[in-house]
mmCIF file of C-alpha atoms in Angstrom:
data_model
loop_
_atom_site.group_PDB
_atom_site.id
_atom_site.type_symbol
_atom_site.label_atom_id
_atom_site.label_comp_id
_atom_site.label_asym_id
_atom_site.label_seq_id
_atom_site.Cartn_x
_atom_site.Cartn_y
_atom_site.Cartn_z
ATOM 1 C CA MET A 88 103.909 68.775 106.805
ATOM 2 C CA LYS A 89 107.419 69.886 105.707
ATOM 3 C CA THR A 90 109.679 67.200 104.361
ATOM 4 C CA VAL A 91 113.428 66.933 105.314
ATOM 5 C CA PRO A 92 115.656 68.280 102.504
ATOM 6 C CA GLN A 93 117.700 65.648 100.717
ATOM 7 C CA VAL A 94 120.206 68.311 99.813
ATOM 8 C CA THR A 95 122.032 69.954 102.685
ATOM 9 C CA ALA A 96 122.666 73.687 102.865
ATOM 10 C CA GLN A 97 126.354 73.010 102.090
ATOM 11 C CA GLN A 98 125.535 70.857 99.065
ATOM 12 C CA ALA A 99 123.299 73.752 97.793
ATOM 13 C CA GLN A 100 125.970 76.294 98.380
ATOM 14 C CA ALA A 101 128.550 74.095 96.515
ATOM 15 C CA ALA A 102 126.090 73.639 93.568
ATOM 16 C CA VAL A 103 125.675 77.405 93.418
ATOM 17 C CA ASN A 104 129.411 77.991 93.552
ATOM 18 C CA GLN A 105 129.832 75.467 90.644
ATOM 19 C CA PHE A 106 127.036 77.197 88.670
ATOM 20 C CA ILE A 107 128.538 80.729 89.264
ATOM 21 C CA SER A 108 132.005 79.515 88.198
ATOM 22 C CA ASP A 109 130.656 78.262 84.923
ATOM 23 C CA TYR A 110 129.177 81.654 84.146
ATOM 24 C CA MET A 111 130.799 84.441 86.202
ATOM 25 C CA SER A 112 134.078 85.829 87.318
ATOM 26 C CA ASP A 113 135.818 84.343 90.296
ATOM 27 C CA ARG A 114 134.884 87.353 92.479
ATOM 28 C CA PHE A 115 131.296 86.128 92.755
ATOM 29 C CA THR A 116 130.623 83.343 95.271
ATOM 30 C CA ALA A 117 127.727 81.713 97.174
ATOM 31 C CA ASP A 118 126.908 82.727 100.678
ATOM 32 C CA GLN A 119 125.142 80.503 103.223
ATOM 33 C CA ALA A 120 121.983 78.922 102.055
ATOM 34 C CA GLN A 121 118.651 79.312 103.839
ATOM 35 C CA LEU A 122 115.518 77.163 103.478
ATOM 36 C CA ASP A 123 112.453 79.068 102.054
ATOM 37 C CA LEU A 124 109.177 78.949 104.152
ATOM 38 C CA THR A 125 108.014 75.840 102.264
ATOM 39 C CA GLY A 126 111.109 73.883 102.877
ATOM 40 C CA GLU A 127 111.244 72.867 99.269
ATOM 41 C CA VAL A 128 113.823 75.421 98.011
ATOM 42 C CA TRP A 129 117.290 76.623 99.289
ATOM 43 C CA GLN A 130 117.743 80.321 98.813
ATOM 44 C CA VAL A 131 121.486 80.995 98.270
ATOM 45 C CA PRO A 132 122.659 84.589 98.125
ATOM 46 C CA VAL A 133 125.372 85.469 95.663
ATOM 47 C CA ILE A 134 127.942 87.901 96.995
ATOM 48 C CA LEU A 135 130.835 89.857 95.535
ATOM 49 C CA ALA A 136 134.068 89.051 97.609
ATOM 50 C CA TYR A 137 137.812 89.816 97.409
ATOM 51 C CA PRO A 138 140.653 88.087 99.157
ATOM 52 C CA MET A 139 141.950 90.001 102.277
ATOM 53 C CA ILE A 140 138.771 92.088 102.111
ATOM 54 C CA GLY A 141 135.906 89.612 102.275
ATOM 55 C CA SER A 142 132.323 90.208 101.188
ATOM 56 C CA LEU A 143 131.322 93.532 99.760
ATOM 57 C CA GLY A 144 127.656 92.695 99.631
ATOM 58 C CA GLN A 145 124.948 90.631 97.990
ATOM 59 C CA VAL A 146 124.453 90.849 94.192
ATOM 60 C CA GLY A 147 121.749 88.319 93.598
ATOM 61 C CA PHE A 148 120.482 84.965 94.536
ATOM 62 C CA VAL A 149 120.047 81.432 93.183
ATOM 63 C CA LEU A 150 117.204 78.992 94.180
ATOM 64 C CA VAL A 151 118.226 75.329 94.545
ATOM 65 C CA SER A 152 115.884 72.402 94.971
ATOM 66 C CA THR A 153 116.075 70.551 98.277
ATOM 67 C CA SER A 154 115.373 67.244 96.525
ATOM 68 C CA SER A 155 118.265 67.496 94.095
ATOM 69 C CA GLU A 156 121.056 70.030 93.406
ATOM 70 C CA THR A 157 119.057 71.446 90.476
ATOM 71 C CA ILE A 158 119.207 75.172 89.952
ATOM 72 C CA LEU A 159 115.644 76.315 89.793
ATOM 73 C CA SER A 160 116.022 80.113 89.286
ATOM 74 C CA HIS A 161 118.584 82.894 89.616
ATOM 75 C CA THR A 162 119.124 86.571 89.344
ATOM 76 C CA PRO A 163 119.895 87.402 85.656
ATOM 77 C CA PHE A 164 123.707 87.502 85.059
ATOM 78 C CA ASP A 165 123.531 91.063 83.771
ATOM 79 C CA GLU A 166 121.892 92.226 87.050
ATOM 80 C CA ILE A 167 124.504 90.331 89.016
ATOM 81 C CA LYS A 168 127.305 91.964 87.035
ATOM 82 C CA GLN A 169 125.731 95.486 87.392
ATOM 83 C CA ALA A 170 125.238 95.114 91.146
ATOM 84 C CA GLY A 171 128.866 93.894 91.466
ATOM 85 C CA LEU A 172 130.206 96.939 89.521
ATOM 86 C CA ARG A 173 128.260 99.230 91.880
ATOM 87 C CA LEU A 174 129.682 97.536 94.949
ATOM 88 C CA TYR A 175 133.144 97.599 93.361
ATOM 89 C CA GLU A 176 132.816 101.399 92.513
ATOM 90 C CA ALA A 177 131.664 102.033 96.093
ATOM 91 C CA ASN A 178 134.636 100.083 97.575
ATOM 92 C CA ARG A 179 137.275 100.904 94.890
ATOM 93 C CA ASP A 180 139.714 102.544 97.207
ATOM 94 C CA ALA A 181 139.760 99.745 99.764
ATOM 95 C CA ILE A 182 140.202 97.161 96.972
ATOM 96 C CA GLN A 183 143.009 99.058 95.227
ATOM 97 C CA THR A 184 144.763 99.660 98.552
ATOM 98 C CA HIS A 185 144.962 95.860 99.236
ATOM 99 C CA PHE A 186 146.162 95.035 95.730
ATOM 100 C CA SER A 187 148.628 97.805 95.068
#
C-alpha cells in the first residue's frame, strides 16, 4: 500500500531549487516533481533555462524524500554543467539574440 507523501511536489521542487542555488549557477532550476512508482521519492528534473527564452532542456535530476525535504541523490554537478554547456552551445544564437 502506498503512503501519502508528507512533502508536496511544490515543496520538493522548492527544496531542489534551494539545493541547486547553493551549488550551481542561476541558469539551472528545478522543473515539476513527479512521484516515482513506489511513492517514496520525488523525481525532480533539473533544467537549463534563460529569461525570455524559457527551458532549453533537462540536464539532470534530483531525488527528494517524500517524508522530508531531504535530498537523496542527484546527477553529479560536473555532468549537469556539461549537459548545460551542450544545450547552451546548441542554442547559442537564440540566447545571444535575446541578450544583445
